Every structure is written in C-alpha cells, then in structure tokens.
Short mmCIF file of C-alpha atoms (C1' of nucleotides) in Angstrom, two decimals:
data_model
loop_
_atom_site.label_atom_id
_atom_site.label_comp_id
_atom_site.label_asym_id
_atom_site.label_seq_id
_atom_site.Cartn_x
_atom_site.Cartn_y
_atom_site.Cartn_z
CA UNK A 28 -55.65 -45.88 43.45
CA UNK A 29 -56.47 -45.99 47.17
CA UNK A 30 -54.42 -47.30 49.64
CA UNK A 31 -54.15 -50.13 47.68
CA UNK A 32 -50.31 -49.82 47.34
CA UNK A 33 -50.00 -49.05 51.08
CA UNK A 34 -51.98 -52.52 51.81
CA UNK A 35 -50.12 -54.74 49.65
CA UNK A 36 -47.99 -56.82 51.35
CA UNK A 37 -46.05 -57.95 48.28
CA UNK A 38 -44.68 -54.40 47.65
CA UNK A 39 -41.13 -54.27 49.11
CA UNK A 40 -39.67 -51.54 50.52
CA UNK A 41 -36.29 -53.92 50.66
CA UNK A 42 -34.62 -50.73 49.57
CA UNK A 43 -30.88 -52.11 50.74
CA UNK A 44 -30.33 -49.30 52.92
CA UNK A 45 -26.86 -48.98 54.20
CA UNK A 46 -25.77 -52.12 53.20
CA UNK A 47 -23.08 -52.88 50.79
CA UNK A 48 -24.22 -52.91 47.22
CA UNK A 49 -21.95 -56.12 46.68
CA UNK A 50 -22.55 -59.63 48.66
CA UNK A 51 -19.53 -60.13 50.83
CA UNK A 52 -19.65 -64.14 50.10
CA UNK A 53 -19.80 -63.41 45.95
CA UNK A 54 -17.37 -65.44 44.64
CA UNK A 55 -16.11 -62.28 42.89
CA UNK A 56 -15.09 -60.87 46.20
CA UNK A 57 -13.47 -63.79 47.82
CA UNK A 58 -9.81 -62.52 47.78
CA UNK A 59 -7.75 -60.65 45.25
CA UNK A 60 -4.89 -63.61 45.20
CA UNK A 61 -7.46 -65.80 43.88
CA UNK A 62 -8.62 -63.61 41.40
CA UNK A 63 -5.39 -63.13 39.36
CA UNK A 64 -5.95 -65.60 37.44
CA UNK A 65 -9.11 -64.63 36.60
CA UNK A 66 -8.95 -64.11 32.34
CA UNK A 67 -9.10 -60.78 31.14
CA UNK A 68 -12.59 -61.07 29.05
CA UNK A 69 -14.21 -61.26 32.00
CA UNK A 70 -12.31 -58.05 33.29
CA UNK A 71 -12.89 -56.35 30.01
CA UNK A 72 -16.61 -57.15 30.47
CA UNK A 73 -17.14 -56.19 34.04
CA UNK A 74 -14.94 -52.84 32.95
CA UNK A 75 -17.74 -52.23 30.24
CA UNK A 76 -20.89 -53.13 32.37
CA UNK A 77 -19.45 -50.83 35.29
CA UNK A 78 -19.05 -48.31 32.56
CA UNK A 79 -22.74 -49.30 31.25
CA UNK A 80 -24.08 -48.97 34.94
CA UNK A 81 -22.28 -45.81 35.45
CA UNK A 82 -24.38 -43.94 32.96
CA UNK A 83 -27.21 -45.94 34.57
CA UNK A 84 -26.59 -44.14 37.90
CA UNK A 85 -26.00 -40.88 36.30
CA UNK A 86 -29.44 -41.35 34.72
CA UNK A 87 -31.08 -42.29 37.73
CA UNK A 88 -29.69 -39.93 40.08
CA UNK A 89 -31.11 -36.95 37.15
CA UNK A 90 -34.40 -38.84 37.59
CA UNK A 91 -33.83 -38.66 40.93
CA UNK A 92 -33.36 -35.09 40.95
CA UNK A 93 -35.70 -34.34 38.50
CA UNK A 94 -38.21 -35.82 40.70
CA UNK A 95 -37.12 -33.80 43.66
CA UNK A 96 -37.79 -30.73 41.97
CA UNK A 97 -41.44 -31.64 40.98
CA UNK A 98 -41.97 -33.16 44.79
CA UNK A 99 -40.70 -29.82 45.76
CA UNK A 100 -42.62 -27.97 43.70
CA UNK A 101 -46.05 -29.52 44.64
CA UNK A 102 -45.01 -29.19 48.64
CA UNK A 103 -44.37 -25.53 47.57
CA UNK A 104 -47.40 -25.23 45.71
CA UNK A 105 -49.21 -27.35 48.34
CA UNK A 106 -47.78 -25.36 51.60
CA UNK A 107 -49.18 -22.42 49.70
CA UNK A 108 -52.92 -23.64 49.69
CA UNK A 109 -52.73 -24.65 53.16
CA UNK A 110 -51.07 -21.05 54.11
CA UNK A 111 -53.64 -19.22 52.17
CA UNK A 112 -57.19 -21.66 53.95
CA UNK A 113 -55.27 -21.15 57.52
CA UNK A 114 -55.22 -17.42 56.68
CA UNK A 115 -58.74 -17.35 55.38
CA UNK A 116 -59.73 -19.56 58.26
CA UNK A 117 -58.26 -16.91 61.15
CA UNK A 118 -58.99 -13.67 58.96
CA UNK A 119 -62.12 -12.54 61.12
CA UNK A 120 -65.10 -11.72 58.79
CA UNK A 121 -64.82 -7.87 57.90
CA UNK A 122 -66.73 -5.05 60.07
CA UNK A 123 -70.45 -5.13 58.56
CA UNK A 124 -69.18 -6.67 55.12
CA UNK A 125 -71.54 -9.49 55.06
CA UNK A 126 -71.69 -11.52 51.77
CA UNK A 127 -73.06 -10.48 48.29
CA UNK A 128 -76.04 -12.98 49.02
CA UNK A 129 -76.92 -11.80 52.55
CA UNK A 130 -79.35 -9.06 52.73
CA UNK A 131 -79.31 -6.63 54.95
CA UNK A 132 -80.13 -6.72 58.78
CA UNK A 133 -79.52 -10.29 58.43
CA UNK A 134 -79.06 -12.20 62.15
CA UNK A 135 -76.08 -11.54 63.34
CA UNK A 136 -75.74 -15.29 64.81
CA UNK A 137 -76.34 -16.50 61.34
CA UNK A 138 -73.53 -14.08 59.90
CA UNK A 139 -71.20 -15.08 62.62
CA UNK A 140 -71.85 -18.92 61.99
CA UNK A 141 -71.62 -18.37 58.37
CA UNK A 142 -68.50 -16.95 58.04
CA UNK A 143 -66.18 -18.58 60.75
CA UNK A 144 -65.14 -22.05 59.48
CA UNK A 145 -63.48 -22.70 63.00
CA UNK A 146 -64.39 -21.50 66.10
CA UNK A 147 -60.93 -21.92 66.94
CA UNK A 148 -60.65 -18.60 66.06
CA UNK A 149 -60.03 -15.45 68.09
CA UNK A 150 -64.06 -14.09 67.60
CA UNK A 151 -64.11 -11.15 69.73
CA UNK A 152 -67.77 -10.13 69.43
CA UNK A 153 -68.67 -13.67 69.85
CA UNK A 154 -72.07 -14.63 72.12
CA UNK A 155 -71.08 -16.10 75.72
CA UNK A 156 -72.91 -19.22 74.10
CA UNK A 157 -70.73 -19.41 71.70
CA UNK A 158 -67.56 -19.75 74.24
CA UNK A 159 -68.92 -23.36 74.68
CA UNK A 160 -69.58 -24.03 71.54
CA UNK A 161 -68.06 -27.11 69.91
CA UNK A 162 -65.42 -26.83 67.05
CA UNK A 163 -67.04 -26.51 63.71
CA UNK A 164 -65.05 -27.17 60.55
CA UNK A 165 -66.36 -27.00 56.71
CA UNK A 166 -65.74 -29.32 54.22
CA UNK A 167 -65.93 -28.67 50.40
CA UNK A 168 -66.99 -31.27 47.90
CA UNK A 169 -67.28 -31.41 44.73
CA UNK A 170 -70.36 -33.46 43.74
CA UNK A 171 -72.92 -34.03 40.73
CA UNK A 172 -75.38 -31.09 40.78
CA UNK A 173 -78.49 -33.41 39.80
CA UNK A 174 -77.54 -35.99 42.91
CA UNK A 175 -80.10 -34.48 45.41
CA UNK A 176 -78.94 -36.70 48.17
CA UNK A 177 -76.60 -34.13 49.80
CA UNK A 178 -74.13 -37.53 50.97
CA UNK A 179 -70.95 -36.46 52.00
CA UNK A 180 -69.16 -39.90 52.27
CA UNK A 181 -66.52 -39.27 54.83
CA UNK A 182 -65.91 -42.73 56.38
CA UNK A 183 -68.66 -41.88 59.57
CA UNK A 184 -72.26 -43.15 59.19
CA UNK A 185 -74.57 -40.61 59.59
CA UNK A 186 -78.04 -40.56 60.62
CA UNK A 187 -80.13 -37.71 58.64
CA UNK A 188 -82.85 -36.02 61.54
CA UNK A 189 -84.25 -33.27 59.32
CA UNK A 190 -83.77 -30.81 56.24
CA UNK A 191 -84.58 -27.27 55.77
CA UNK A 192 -84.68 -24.66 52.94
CA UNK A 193 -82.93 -22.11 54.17
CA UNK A 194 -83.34 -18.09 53.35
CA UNK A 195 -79.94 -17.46 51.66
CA UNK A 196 -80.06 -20.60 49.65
CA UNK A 197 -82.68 -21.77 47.30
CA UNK A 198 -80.60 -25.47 48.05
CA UNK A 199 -81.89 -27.55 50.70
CA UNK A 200 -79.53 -27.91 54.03
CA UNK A 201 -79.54 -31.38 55.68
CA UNK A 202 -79.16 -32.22 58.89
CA UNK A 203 -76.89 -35.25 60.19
CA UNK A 204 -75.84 -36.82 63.51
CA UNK A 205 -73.25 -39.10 63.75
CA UNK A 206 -75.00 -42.77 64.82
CA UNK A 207 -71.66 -44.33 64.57
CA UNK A 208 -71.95 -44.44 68.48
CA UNK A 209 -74.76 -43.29 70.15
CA UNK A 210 -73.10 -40.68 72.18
CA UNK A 211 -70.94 -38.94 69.71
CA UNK A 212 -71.75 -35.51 69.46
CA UNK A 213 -71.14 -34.86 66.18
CA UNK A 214 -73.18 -33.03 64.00
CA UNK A 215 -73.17 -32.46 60.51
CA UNK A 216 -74.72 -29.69 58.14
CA UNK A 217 -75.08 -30.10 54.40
CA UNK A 218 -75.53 -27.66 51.63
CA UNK A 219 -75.13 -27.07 48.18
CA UNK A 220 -73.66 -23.87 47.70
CA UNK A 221 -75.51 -21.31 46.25
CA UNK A 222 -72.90 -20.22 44.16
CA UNK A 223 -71.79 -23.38 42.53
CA UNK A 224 -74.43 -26.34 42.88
CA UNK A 225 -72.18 -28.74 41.69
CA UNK A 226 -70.29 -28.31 45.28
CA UNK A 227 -71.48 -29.55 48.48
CA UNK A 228 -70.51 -27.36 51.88
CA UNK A 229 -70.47 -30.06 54.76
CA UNK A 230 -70.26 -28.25 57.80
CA UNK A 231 -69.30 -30.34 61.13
CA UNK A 232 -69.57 -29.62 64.78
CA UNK A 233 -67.87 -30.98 67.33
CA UNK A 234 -65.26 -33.67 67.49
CA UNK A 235 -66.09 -37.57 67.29
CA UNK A 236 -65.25 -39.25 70.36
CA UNK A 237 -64.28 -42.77 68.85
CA UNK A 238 -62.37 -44.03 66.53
CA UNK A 239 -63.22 -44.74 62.87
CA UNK A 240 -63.04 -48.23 62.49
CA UNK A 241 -63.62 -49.14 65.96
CA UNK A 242 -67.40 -49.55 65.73
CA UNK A 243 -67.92 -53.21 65.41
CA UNK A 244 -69.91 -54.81 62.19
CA UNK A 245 -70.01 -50.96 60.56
CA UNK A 246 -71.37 -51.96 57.51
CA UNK A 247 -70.12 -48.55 55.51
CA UNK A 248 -66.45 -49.34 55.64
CA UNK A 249 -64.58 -51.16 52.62
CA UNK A 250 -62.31 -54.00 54.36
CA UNK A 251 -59.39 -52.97 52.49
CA UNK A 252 -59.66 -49.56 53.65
CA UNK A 253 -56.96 -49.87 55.92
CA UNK A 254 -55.68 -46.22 55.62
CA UNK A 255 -56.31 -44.27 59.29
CA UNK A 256 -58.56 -41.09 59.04
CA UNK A 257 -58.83 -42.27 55.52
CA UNK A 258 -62.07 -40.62 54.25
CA UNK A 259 -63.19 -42.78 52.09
CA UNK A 260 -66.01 -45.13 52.16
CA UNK A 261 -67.89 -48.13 50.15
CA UNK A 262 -69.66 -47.15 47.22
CA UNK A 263 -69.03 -43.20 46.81
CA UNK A 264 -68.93 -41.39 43.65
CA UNK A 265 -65.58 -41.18 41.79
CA UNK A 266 -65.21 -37.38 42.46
CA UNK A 267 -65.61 -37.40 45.93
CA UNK A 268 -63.56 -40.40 46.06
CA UNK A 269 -60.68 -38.69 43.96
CA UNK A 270 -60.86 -35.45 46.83
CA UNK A 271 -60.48 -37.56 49.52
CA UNK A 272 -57.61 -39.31 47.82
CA UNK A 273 -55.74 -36.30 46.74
CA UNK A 274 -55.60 -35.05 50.41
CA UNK A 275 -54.45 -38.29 51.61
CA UNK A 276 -51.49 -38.35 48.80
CA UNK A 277 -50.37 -34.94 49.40
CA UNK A 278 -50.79 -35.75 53.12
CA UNK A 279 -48.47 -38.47 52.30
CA UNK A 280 -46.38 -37.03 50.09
CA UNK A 281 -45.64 -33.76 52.99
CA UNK A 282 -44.60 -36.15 55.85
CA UNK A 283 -42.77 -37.82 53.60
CA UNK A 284 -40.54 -35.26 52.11
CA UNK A 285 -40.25 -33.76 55.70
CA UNK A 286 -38.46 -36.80 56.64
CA UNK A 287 -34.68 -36.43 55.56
CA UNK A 288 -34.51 -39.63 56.51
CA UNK A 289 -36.51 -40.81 53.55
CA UNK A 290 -35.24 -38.70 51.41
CA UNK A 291 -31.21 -40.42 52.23
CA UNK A 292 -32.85 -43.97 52.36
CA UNK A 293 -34.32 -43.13 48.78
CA UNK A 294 -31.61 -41.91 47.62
CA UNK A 295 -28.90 -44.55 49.07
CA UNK A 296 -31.63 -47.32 47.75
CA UNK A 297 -32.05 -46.38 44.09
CA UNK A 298 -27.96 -46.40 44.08
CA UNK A 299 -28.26 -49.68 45.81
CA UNK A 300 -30.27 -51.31 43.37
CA UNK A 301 -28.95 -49.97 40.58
CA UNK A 302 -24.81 -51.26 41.53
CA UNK A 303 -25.69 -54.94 41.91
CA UNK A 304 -27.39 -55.13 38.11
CA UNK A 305 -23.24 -55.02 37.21
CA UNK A 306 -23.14 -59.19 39.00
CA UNK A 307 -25.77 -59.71 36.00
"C1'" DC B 17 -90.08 -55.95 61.73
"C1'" DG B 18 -86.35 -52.90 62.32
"C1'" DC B 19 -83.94 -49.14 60.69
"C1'" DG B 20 -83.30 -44.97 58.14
"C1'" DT B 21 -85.48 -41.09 55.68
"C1'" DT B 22 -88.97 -37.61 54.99
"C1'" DT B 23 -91.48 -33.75 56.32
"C1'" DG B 24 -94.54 -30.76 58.85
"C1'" DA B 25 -94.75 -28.95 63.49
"C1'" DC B 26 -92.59 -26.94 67.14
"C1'" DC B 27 -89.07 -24.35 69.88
"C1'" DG B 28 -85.94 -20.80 71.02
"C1'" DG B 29 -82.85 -16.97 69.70
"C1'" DC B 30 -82.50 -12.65 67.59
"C1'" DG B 31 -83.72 -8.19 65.32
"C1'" DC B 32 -86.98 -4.64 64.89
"C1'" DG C 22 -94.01 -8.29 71.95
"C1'" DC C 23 -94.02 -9.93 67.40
"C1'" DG C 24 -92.30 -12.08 63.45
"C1'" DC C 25 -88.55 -14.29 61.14
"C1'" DC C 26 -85.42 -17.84 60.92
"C1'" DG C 27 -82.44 -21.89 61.90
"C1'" DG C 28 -82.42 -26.01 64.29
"C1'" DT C 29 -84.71 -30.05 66.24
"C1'" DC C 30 -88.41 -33.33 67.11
"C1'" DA C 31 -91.25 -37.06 66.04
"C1'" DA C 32 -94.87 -39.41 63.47
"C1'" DA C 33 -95.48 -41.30 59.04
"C1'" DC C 34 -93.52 -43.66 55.49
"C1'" DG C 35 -90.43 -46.65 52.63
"C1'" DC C 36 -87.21 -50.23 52.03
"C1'" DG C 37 -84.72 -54.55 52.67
#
DNA sequence: CGCGTTTGACCGGCGC
DNA sequence: GCGCCGGTCAAACGCG
C-alpha cells in the first residue's frame, strides 16, 4: 500500500470538476435546427441509454452515500481515539496511585517521567529541571516479541549509545540519539513493555531540528517514499510498517473529509463521469 | 578502515 | 551520608 498511489503520476485526479458533462463542439450539440432531422432510432436509443445512465447515477450517488456514512463513521470512531489519548495524555497521574508494577517508595522523578507522555502538560509538582526539559512523546509499536533488537523504524537514523535493564522491567531499555545530524537533540528510549512483550514503548525527547529527507545520501530512506513525516523506512517489518500506514491513511482520510471542498469536487466528479458514458 | 553496536564503568539525582 | 537507580560514556568488538 504505501504512498504508492499518492506517487503515481499516472493516477488522474481529472475529476471534470465544474465543467459541463457534455463537449460543447459534440456534433450532438451543434444546434437544434440541425438536429431535426436526426432519425428517431437514434432518439429512441439515446432516450434508453439516458434512462440506463439514470439508474447508473442513482446507483452511484447510493454508493456515494453509502460511502459517506462508513468515512463518517471511521472519522467518528477515529476522533474518538484521538479524544480519549489527548485526555489520557493531559489527565495528570493520580495523587500517590503509582502503577500496579511500581513498588512502593519508588523515585518520584521516575514516577513523574513514567507517567507523563508529554511534558506539554500542566505538571504542577514538577522539578524546576523539569521546566526546561524538552518535549517527550511515546510511541507504541507493535512488534515480534522474539525480535530483541528493540528497532523502532520511524524514518530517523538512530545511533544506539547504551542499554540498561531497568528495575520495573525485566525487558531491556535502549538508548538512541538521533545521528541524522550531528546536532539534533533528539533522544530516543526503547522498551518492551512489561505488560505485553510483543509491544515496543519508544519514548522520544525533544524535537528534531531538520527535516526528514533533507540529510543528503541517508541511506535508510526508500526513494519512493515521497510521503512528508511519513514514518516509514527501508526494510521494516510488515507490522510496524502497517501502524505507520494506518496513521498516515486516517491522517489522510481526516483532512480530507474536513475539506467540503473535496467532498463537492467528489461528488460533482463521480456525476461527471458517469453523464458522458450516455455519448458511448 | 570506518562506522555502528555492545557492555561494563561511571556519574549524578533522589529517597531514606 | 549512603545506597539505589536511570542515564551516559567510552573502550572493545563486529561487520561490511
């Protein structure tokens, strides 16, 4: 799948938008006067294909609808994901609740860190330090429990500087910096979570301070990945593939259904090519 | 030979 | 102050 169909350059959006479904020039359309004489089989013919194409368009434009409904029911259904992570993202971590797998009189840093995916949020107990801190994301993958490599393929080459067992996972965390430019002050964290194995938590810090693609001769990048912030890379495994994929699709498919505009050029095209088929 | 990974040592913050 | 712990360093190692 990929941005495959986005690349192609022999896909044609030529969706005849606001033009008239019928060639001006046709020799159908020259004038009425000259057209009287027309016979009538070819009336009776055109009568029946407009009739044919009729039902056509009343197909298409149920299609049409029908489609509407399930693109509006997977924005719904998407919008509610994204509602419920921003919630979970800005719902500070409860008073002393710390997680099933963190003893007590654990470090109250480590709690902190552990439970704020953003540091966008409003952390009131927070250390001065922390004030300065750069903005730390997580990143859930799904991944194959026996691949001990802990590679979160995100389109950014990473340089691994160390790995440590830590005391609330029996998993190994990894520890990456971005060497896609030397000053980039990225960092990334990853760990298999102790809950489910089979998912990698990729925790990043800080914002990258050039652009994807920019870096010249980067071997990790497919050509044809033309897609921007596309996070996908050379030779990943299918799943992570697929999750970076999805997000880009129903990224896709949201701006695209926010557009009205798309939604009348749709609309106005499939009608467009579907009234011309009667010239046939 | 250069580059990336591995891994033990080291450092600094935090709780007791 | 001490010990624990997460994070980082850097030498050794492996691979192309």
């Amino acid at each position: 799948m990929g941005s495959s169909w986005l690349d192609c350059p022999s896909l044609n959006l030529d969706l005849n938008v606001g033009l008239l479904p019928f060639p001006v020039d046709s020799p159908k359309a020259v004038s009425a006067v000259e057209s009287k004489h027309v016979d009538k089989k070819v009336s009776i013919k055109e009568e029946k294909a407009i009739k044919a194409l009729g039902a056509e368009l009343v197909l298409a434009t149920e299609e049409n609808k029908k489609l509407s409904e399930v693109l509006a029911a997977t924005i719904a259904s998407y919008s509610a994901v994204r509602k419920q992570l921003i919630e979970q993202m800005n719902t500070p971590p409860p008073e002393g609740g710390s997680r099933s797998n963190s003893p007590p009189g654990k470090r109250k840093s480590e709690s902190l860190d552990a439970d704020m995916e953003s540091t966008s949020s409003e952390g009131s107990c927070k250390r001065v330090r922390d004030d300065c801190k750069p903005k730390v994301w997580k990143l859930h993958v799904r991944s194959d429990p026996s691949d001990t490599s802990l590679v979160v393929r995100d389109g950014y080459q990473w340089r691994k500087y160390g790995q440590k067992v830590t005391r609330d996972n029996p998993c190994p965390r990894a520890y990456f910096r971005c060497s896609f430019a030397p000053s980039c002050p990225v960092k990334k964290k990853v760990q298999r979570s102790a809950e489910d194995t089979s998912i990698l938590v990729a925790t990043y810090e800080g914002e990258h301070n050039h652009d994807l693609r920019s870096r010249p001769g980067a071997p990790s990048l497919r050509p044809n990945t033309a897609a921007p912030d596309l996070k996908s890379s050379g030779s990943q495994p299918e799943m992570e593939s697929q999750e970076f994929q999805r997000s880009l699709v129903e990224h896709m498919a949201f701006s695209l259904s926010e557009d009205p505009a798309f939604k009348a050029a749709l609309a106005t095209a499939i009608s467009g090519k579907m009234l011309p088929l009667r010239t046939s």
